[in-house]
């Protein structure tokens, strides 16, 4: 099992030695290694059992360090970076040659973000390389939002997990890129579309709904709690089902099934709170006695859009 702790020096030593570790961010925990070291990148793909056509995000702690990795920063990208970094936004930019093709799966753009977590910011400031960090879950499974989640799933594959407490956002970063002068959102996430549009005007949302590996971004079947999941009117769908083997993941109401079978994402209907709880809730549904999970879409505003996206993918 991995050691869990708060030792930034130890984390830096392991990363400097080319090893991979668990790190906290405000979105979800990452499985981190030196983004410029092909051996470390290969260890990440292998520990996650992730296909190499699905590229990794590079994390760093300053715009100067970002400039070392990219050819140029378009004006709108700079505006977004200044406003949202550090924070839950990943920006796709044309990469320089020093960035390994293995990191970007051979694509010409690198995905970059400056995360907003005090421990990880300190860690990044001690390193002279960026950290490649996908979410620290086995490929296709729910993203981790506590150090213990990382331990449960990858603890036997890594020496150390830096414990930054529960993630404050709870959903992965929003991913944006630029095609000509158009701003495109490739993944809905922790930065709200409305906030991006307020800053730079209308954006196009082009979230990948297929399982086409040639179009990385997101595969359709993801975040699976390993059960059949039905999205819709929970009360209606519960009719005729065995309450003992039905799990319920609801936005703000409780239903007539045992407490251990249900999670209310936010009893007072707060969407940001629901985002913080969604992945832990999906994990809770992964119990042997639960055969089917009933859930519902959240209001399509703020982080509700990103939560609905994750529910849709979990239900495939
Ligand atoms: O919040 C987050 O973004 C978390 C934390 C740890 O930072 N990381 C994360 O990484 O969610 P991951 O690997 O689970 O998801 C990254 C997504 C993948 O769907 C990948 O296909 C896409 O980003 N991606 C990475 N590099 C890309 C690139 N060069 N072009 C297009 N998509 C890219
Ligand atoms: Mg992931």
Short mmCIF file of C-alpha atoms and ligand atoms in Angstrom, two decimals:
data_model
loop_
_atom_site.label_atom_id
_atom_site.label_comp_id
_atom_site.label_asym_id
_atom_site.label_seq_id
_atom_site.Cartn_x
_atom_site.Cartn_y
_atom_site.Cartn_z
CA UNK A 1 0.00 0.00 0.00
CA UNK A 2 1.10 3.60 -0.55
CA UNK A 3 2.16 5.84 2.32
CA UNK A 4 -0.31 8.73 2.76
CA UNK A 5 1.11 11.97 4.16
CA UNK A 6 1.80 15.68 4.00
CA UNK A 7 5.51 15.52 3.21
CA UNK A 8 6.16 17.78 0.22
CA UNK A 9 9.92 17.17 0.39
CA UNK A 10 9.39 13.44 0.10
CA UNK A 11 6.94 13.92 -2.77
CA UNK A 12 9.49 16.09 -4.61
CA UNK A 13 12.28 13.55 -4.02
CA UNK A 14 10.22 10.71 -5.46
CA UNK A 15 9.23 12.78 -8.51
CA UNK A 16 12.85 13.89 -9.04
CA UNK A 17 13.81 10.20 -8.99
CA UNK A 18 11.35 9.51 -11.84
CA UNK A 19 8.68 7.84 -9.70
CA UNK A 20 4.93 8.50 -9.83
CA UNK A 21 2.77 9.53 -6.85
CA UNK A 22 -0.76 10.67 -5.97
CA UNK A 23 -1.28 14.43 -5.63
CA UNK A 24 -4.27 16.55 -4.59
CA UNK A 25 -5.77 19.25 -6.77
CA UNK A 26 -8.91 21.32 -6.31
CA UNK A 27 -10.69 19.23 -8.97
CA UNK A 28 -9.76 15.58 -8.37
CA UNK A 29 -6.60 13.74 -7.25
CA UNK A 30 -3.96 13.23 -9.93
CA UNK A 31 -1.48 10.44 -10.62
CA UNK A 32 1.63 12.54 -11.15
CA UNK A 33 5.04 12.09 -12.74
CA UNK A 34 7.64 14.17 -14.58
CA UNK A 35 5.88 15.27 -17.80
CA UNK A 36 9.19 15.52 -19.67
CA UNK A 37 10.38 12.04 -18.71
CA UNK A 38 9.11 9.28 -21.01
CA UNK A 39 9.71 6.57 -18.45
CA UNK A 40 7.57 8.37 -15.85
CA UNK A 41 4.83 8.92 -18.46
CA UNK A 42 4.86 5.22 -19.33
CA UNK A 43 4.53 4.34 -15.65
CA UNK A 44 1.42 6.55 -15.45
CA UNK A 45 -0.23 4.90 -18.48
CA UNK A 46 0.61 1.49 -17.12
CA UNK A 47 -0.58 2.11 -13.51
CA UNK A 48 -3.91 3.45 -14.83
CA UNK A 49 -4.17 0.80 -17.50
CA UNK A 50 -4.85 3.70 -19.85
CA UNK A 51 -4.52 3.42 -23.63
CA UNK A 52 -1.71 5.56 -24.99
CA UNK A 53 -4.02 7.31 -27.46
CA UNK A 54 -5.54 9.23 -24.52
CA UNK A 55 -3.13 12.13 -23.77
CA UNK A 56 -2.21 13.56 -20.36
CA UNK A 57 -2.54 17.07 -18.87
CA UNK A 58 0.65 18.88 -17.82
CA UNK A 59 0.45 20.82 -14.55
CA UNK A 60 2.71 23.66 -13.54
CA UNK A 61 2.66 26.72 -11.29
CA UNK A 62 3.47 29.79 -13.39
CA UNK A 63 2.83 31.34 -16.79
CA UNK A 64 6.61 31.54 -17.37
CA UNK A 65 6.84 27.77 -17.01
CA UNK A 66 3.88 27.37 -19.40
CA UNK A 67 5.76 29.49 -21.97
CA UNK A 68 8.64 26.95 -21.89
CA UNK A 69 6.25 24.29 -23.15
CA UNK A 70 4.21 26.05 -25.85
CA UNK A 71 4.90 27.83 -29.14
CA UNK A 72 2.62 30.77 -28.40
CA UNK A 73 -0.33 31.82 -26.28
CA UNK A 74 -3.21 33.29 -28.32
CA UNK A 75 -4.80 36.41 -26.88
CA UNK A 76 -8.01 34.72 -25.73
CA UNK A 77 -6.00 31.93 -24.10
CA UNK A 78 -3.97 34.54 -22.23
CA UNK A 79 -7.17 36.23 -21.06
CA UNK A 80 -8.56 32.92 -19.81
CA UNK A 81 -5.28 31.97 -18.16
CA UNK A 82 -5.01 35.29 -16.32
CA UNK A 83 -8.54 35.06 -15.07
CA UNK A 84 -8.94 31.39 -14.22
CA UNK A 85 -5.43 30.18 -13.26
CA UNK A 86 -4.71 28.80 -10.81
CA UNK A 87 -7.98 26.94 -11.20
CA UNK A 88 -10.06 24.20 -12.83
CA UNK A 89 -9.37 25.13 -16.46
CA UNK A 90 -7.15 23.21 -18.90
CA UNK A 91 -6.02 24.99 -22.07
CA UNK A 92 -4.85 23.23 -25.26
CA UNK A 93 -1.88 25.03 -26.85
CA UNK A 94 0.57 24.18 -29.65
CA UNK A 95 3.46 22.35 -27.99
CA UNK A 96 7.18 22.95 -28.34
CA UNK A 97 9.45 20.14 -29.51
CA UNK A 98 10.84 19.50 -26.02
CA UNK A 99 7.44 18.12 -24.96
CA UNK A 100 7.42 14.34 -25.47
CA UNK A 101 4.92 13.05 -28.06
CA UNK A 102 4.07 10.34 -25.56
CA UNK A 103 2.50 12.99 -23.29
CA UNK A 104 0.20 14.31 -26.04
CA UNK A 105 -0.39 10.96 -27.80
CA UNK A 106 1.28 12.39 -30.87
CA UNK A 107 -1.03 15.42 -31.05
CA UNK A 108 0.43 18.83 -31.80
CA UNK A 109 -1.25 20.45 -28.81
CA UNK A 110 -0.40 20.03 -25.14
CA UNK A 111 -3.08 20.27 -22.46
CA UNK A 112 -1.91 22.53 -19.61
CA UNK A 113 -3.26 23.80 -16.35
CA UNK A 114 -2.12 25.57 -13.21
CA UNK A 115 -4.00 23.83 -10.40
CA UNK A 116 -5.23 25.64 -7.32
CA UNK A 117 -4.28 23.57 -4.32
CA UNK A 118 -1.89 24.91 -1.65
CA UNK A 119 0.13 21.68 -1.25
CA UNK A 120 0.45 21.01 -4.95
CA UNK A 121 1.35 24.64 -5.69
CA UNK A 122 4.21 24.33 -3.18
CA UNK A 123 5.26 21.01 -4.67
CA UNK A 124 5.26 22.40 -8.23
CA UNK A 125 7.33 25.41 -7.16
CA UNK A 126 10.08 23.04 -5.97
CA UNK A 127 10.25 21.14 -9.27
CA UNK A 128 12.02 22.18 -12.45
CA UNK A 129 9.66 20.16 -14.63
CA UNK A 130 5.85 20.09 -15.11
CA UNK A 131 3.80 17.20 -13.77
CA UNK A 132 1.80 14.96 -16.06
CA UNK A 133 -1.28 14.05 -14.05
CA UNK A 134 -4.39 12.27 -15.22
CA UNK A 135 -7.06 11.62 -12.61
CA UNK A 136 -5.72 8.98 -10.21
CA UNK A 137 -8.20 6.22 -11.04
CA UNK A 138 -7.94 3.08 -13.14
CA UNK A 139 -8.98 3.88 -16.73
CA UNK A 140 -12.76 4.08 -17.10
CA UNK A 141 -13.50 4.27 -13.40
CA UNK A 142 -14.73 7.13 -11.18
CA UNK A 143 -12.21 9.93 -10.40
CA UNK A 144 -10.87 10.13 -6.82
CA UNK A 145 -11.70 13.09 -4.58
CA UNK A 146 -9.86 11.95 -1.43
CA UNK A 147 -6.42 10.41 -0.74
CA UNK A 148 -8.20 7.27 0.47
CA UNK A 149 -9.95 6.86 -2.92
CA UNK A 150 -6.50 6.86 -4.55
CA UNK A 151 -5.23 4.36 -1.98
CA UNK A 152 -8.21 2.06 -2.60
CA UNK A 153 -7.61 1.86 -6.33
CA UNK A 154 -3.93 2.52 -7.03
CA UNK A 155 -2.31 2.11 -3.60
CA UNK A 156 -0.44 -1.03 -4.62
CA UNK A 157 1.13 0.70 -7.64
CA UNK A 158 2.59 3.89 -6.11
CA UNK A 159 4.85 4.65 -3.14
CA UNK A 160 3.23 7.87 -1.89
CA UNK A 161 0.02 9.91 -1.86
CA UNK A 162 0.16 13.56 -0.83
CA UNK A 163 -2.94 14.14 1.28
CA UNK A 164 -4.63 17.45 0.52
CA UNK A 165 -8.02 16.60 2.04
CA UNK A 166 -11.27 16.31 0.06
CA UNK A 167 -11.25 18.16 -3.30
CA UNK A 168 -12.99 21.55 -3.19
CA UNK A 169 -14.44 21.43 -6.72
CA UNK A 170 -14.95 17.69 -7.16
CA UNK A 171 -15.17 17.58 -10.97
CA UNK A 172 -12.27 17.52 -13.42
CA UNK A 173 -11.16 20.72 -15.13
CA UNK A 174 -12.98 22.25 -18.08
CA UNK A 175 -10.89 21.78 -21.26
CA UNK A 176 -10.75 24.58 -23.87
CA UNK A 177 -8.93 24.96 -27.16
CA UNK A 178 -8.87 27.36 -30.09
CA UNK A 179 -9.55 26.66 -33.74
CA UNK A 180 -8.95 29.73 -35.87
CA UNK A 181 -10.61 32.36 -33.72
CA UNK A 182 -13.21 30.08 -32.25
CA UNK A 183 -13.09 28.97 -28.62
CA UNK A 184 -14.09 25.35 -28.18
CA UNK A 185 -14.91 23.52 -24.98
CA UNK A 186 -13.91 19.86 -25.29
CA UNK A 187 -14.80 18.81 -21.76
CA UNK A 188 -17.34 20.35 -19.39
CA UNK A 189 -15.81 20.65 -15.94
CA UNK A 190 -15.03 22.73 -12.89
CA UNK A 191 -14.95 26.12 -14.65
CA UNK A 192 -18.49 27.17 -15.57
CA UNK A 193 -19.29 27.80 -19.24
CA UNK A 194 -21.21 30.95 -18.24
CA UNK A 195 -18.08 32.40 -16.60
CA UNK A 196 -15.94 31.68 -19.64
CA UNK A 197 -18.51 33.29 -21.94
CA UNK A 198 -18.79 36.35 -19.70
CA UNK A 199 -15.09 36.91 -20.22
CA UNK A 200 -14.52 36.13 -23.91
CA UNK A 201 -17.93 35.81 -25.54
CA UNK A 202 -19.74 32.80 -27.00
CA UNK A 203 -17.97 29.46 -27.12
CA UNK A 204 -18.72 26.27 -28.99
CA UNK A 205 -19.25 23.16 -26.90
CA UNK A 206 -17.90 20.13 -28.69
CA UNK A 207 -17.95 17.39 -26.14
CA UNK A 208 -16.98 14.05 -27.57
CA UNK A 209 -19.87 11.60 -27.37
CA UNK A 210 -18.29 8.78 -29.30
CA UNK A 211 -15.88 6.04 -28.41
CA UNK A 212 -13.66 7.02 -31.31
CA UNK A 213 -10.09 6.78 -30.10
CA UNK A 214 -8.94 9.09 -32.91
CA UNK A 215 -10.78 11.94 -31.20
CA UNK A 216 -9.36 12.11 -27.70
CA UNK A 217 -11.00 14.28 -25.12
CA UNK A 218 -13.38 11.90 -23.56
CA UNK A 219 -14.44 8.37 -24.19
CA UNK A 220 -18.12 7.67 -23.96
CA UNK A 221 -18.08 4.91 -21.38
CA UNK A 222 -16.44 6.46 -18.35
CA UNK A 223 -16.99 7.04 -14.65
CA UNK A 224 -18.72 3.71 -14.44
CA UNK A 225 -19.78 2.59 -10.96
CA UNK A 226 -20.03 -0.91 -12.47
CA UNK A 227 -23.83 -1.16 -12.33
CA UNK A 228 -26.75 -0.58 -14.61
CA UNK A 229 -27.73 3.06 -14.14
CA UNK A 230 -31.05 4.62 -15.17
CA UNK A 231 -31.38 8.41 -15.46
CA UNK A 232 -34.85 9.91 -15.22
CA UNK A 233 -37.80 10.38 -12.87
CA UNK A 234 -36.60 8.48 -9.79
CA UNK A 235 -40.04 8.07 -8.21
CA UNK A 236 -41.51 6.67 -11.46
CA UNK A 237 -38.53 4.39 -12.14
CA UNK A 238 -38.57 3.01 -8.59
CA UNK A 239 -42.05 1.53 -9.09
CA UNK A 240 -41.90 -2.25 -9.25
CA UNK A 241 -38.19 -2.45 -8.34
CA UNK A 242 -36.80 -4.30 -5.31
CA UNK A 243 -35.90 -1.54 -2.84
CA UNK A 244 -33.23 -3.66 -1.17
CA UNK A 245 -31.18 -3.98 -4.37
CA UNK A 246 -31.85 -0.53 -5.82
CA UNK A 247 -29.40 2.34 -5.29
CA UNK A 248 -30.53 5.96 -5.55
CA UNK A 249 -28.33 8.93 -6.34
CA UNK A 250 -30.58 11.98 -6.17
CA UNK A 251 -30.04 15.72 -6.37
CA UNK A 252 -31.90 16.93 -3.27
CA UNK A 253 -34.67 14.51 -2.19
CA UNK A 254 -34.67 11.25 -0.20
CA UNK A 255 -36.60 8.19 -1.33
CA UNK A 256 -38.05 5.10 0.28
CA UNK A 257 -35.02 2.79 0.07
CA UNK A 258 -32.54 1.86 2.86
CA UNK A 259 -30.17 4.73 3.84
CA UNK A 260 -27.11 2.74 2.81
CA UNK A 261 -28.56 2.53 -0.71
CA UNK A 262 -28.97 6.23 -1.33
CA UNK A 263 -27.05 9.46 -1.56
CA UNK A 264 -28.51 12.94 -1.73
CA UNK A 265 -26.00 15.17 -3.54
CA UNK A 266 -27.16 18.37 -1.82
CA UNK A 267 -30.20 18.45 0.44
CA UNK A 268 -30.64 22.19 -0.09
CA UNK A 269 -30.22 21.96 -3.85
CA UNK A 270 -26.77 23.61 -4.10
CA UNK A 271 -25.22 22.55 -7.41
CA UNK A 272 -21.63 23.33 -6.36
CA UNK A 273 -22.08 21.09 -3.31
CA UNK A 274 -23.51 18.39 -5.58
CA UNK A 275 -20.34 18.64 -7.72
CA UNK A 276 -18.15 18.09 -4.66
CA UNK A 277 -20.13 14.95 -3.79
CA UNK A 278 -20.84 13.35 -7.16
CA UNK A 279 -17.81 11.06 -7.48
CA UNK A 280 -17.92 9.84 -3.86
CA UNK A 281 -21.63 9.16 -4.43
CA UNK A 282 -20.94 7.09 -7.54
CA UNK A 283 -18.39 5.10 -5.53
CA UNK A 284 -20.91 4.49 -2.76
CA UNK A 285 -23.20 2.88 -5.34
CA UNK A 286 -20.53 0.28 -6.09
CA UNK A 287 -21.75 -2.25 -3.51
CA UNK A 288 -22.31 -5.94 -4.24
CA UNK A 289 -25.98 -5.96 -3.19
CA UNK A 290 -26.93 -3.03 -5.44
CA UNK A 291 -28.13 -4.24 -8.83
CA UNK A 292 -29.48 -1.09 -10.40
CA UNK A 293 -28.92 2.62 -9.73
CA UNK A 294 -31.58 5.27 -10.27
CA UNK A 295 -30.47 8.84 -10.77
CA UNK A 296 -31.67 12.10 -12.29
CA UNK A 297 -30.29 15.06 -14.21
CA UNK A 298 -29.52 18.29 -12.34
CA UNK A 299 -30.61 21.76 -13.51
CA UNK A 300 -28.63 22.66 -16.65
CA UNK A 301 -26.86 25.66 -15.12
CA UNK A 302 -23.37 26.27 -13.72
CA UNK A 303 -21.69 22.98 -12.81
CA UNK A 304 -25.00 21.18 -13.45
CA UNK A 305 -24.03 20.76 -17.12
CA UNK A 306 -20.76 19.04 -16.19
CA UNK A 307 -22.43 16.84 -13.57
CA UNK A 308 -25.05 15.73 -16.13
CA UNK A 309 -22.26 14.93 -18.56
CA UNK A 310 -20.61 12.64 -15.97
CA UNK A 311 -23.93 10.96 -15.15
CA UNK A 312 -24.57 10.31 -18.84
CA UNK A 313 -21.16 8.70 -19.23
CA UNK A 314 -21.57 6.65 -16.04
CA UNK A 315 -24.86 5.30 -17.38
CA UNK A 316 -23.43 3.87 -20.60
O1 LIG B 1 -9.01 18.31 -13.32
C1 LIG B 1 -8.31 17.66 -14.10
O2 LIG B 1 -8.16 17.97 -15.28
C2 LIG B 1 -7.60 16.43 -13.51
C3 LIG B 1 -6.59 16.91 -12.46
C4 LIG B 1 -5.72 15.80 -11.93
O3 LIG B 1 -5.84 17.94 -13.00
N1 LIG B 1 -6.97 15.68 -14.55
C5 LIG B 1 -7.69 14.94 -15.43
O4 LIG B 1 -6.92 14.23 -16.33
O5 LIG B 1 -8.90 14.91 -15.44
P1 LIG B 1 -7.49 13.03 -17.22
O6 LIG B 1 -6.28 12.46 -17.85
O7 LIG B 1 -8.30 12.13 -16.40
O8 LIG B 1 -8.34 13.74 -18.30
C6 LIG B 1 -7.67 14.55 -19.24
C7 LIG B 1 -8.45 14.67 -20.49
C8 LIG B 1 -8.50 13.38 -21.25
O9 LIG B 1 -9.82 13.11 -21.61
C9 LIG B 1 -7.64 13.64 -22.48
O10 LIG B 1 -8.14 12.97 -23.62
C10 LIG B 1 -7.72 15.14 -22.63
O11 LIG B 1 -7.79 15.62 -21.31
N2 LIG B 1 -6.49 15.67 -23.24
C11 LIG B 1 -5.26 15.69 -22.71
N3 LIG B 1 -4.36 16.18 -23.56
C12 LIG B 1 -5.05 16.49 -24.68
C13 LIG B 1 -4.67 17.04 -25.94
N4 LIG B 1 -3.42 17.34 -26.21
N5 LIG B 1 -5.65 17.22 -26.87
C14 LIG B 1 -6.94 16.88 -26.59
N6 LIG B 1 -7.35 16.36 -25.42
C15 LIG B 1 -6.42 16.17 -24.48
MG1 LIG B 2 -9.78 10.90 -15.89
#
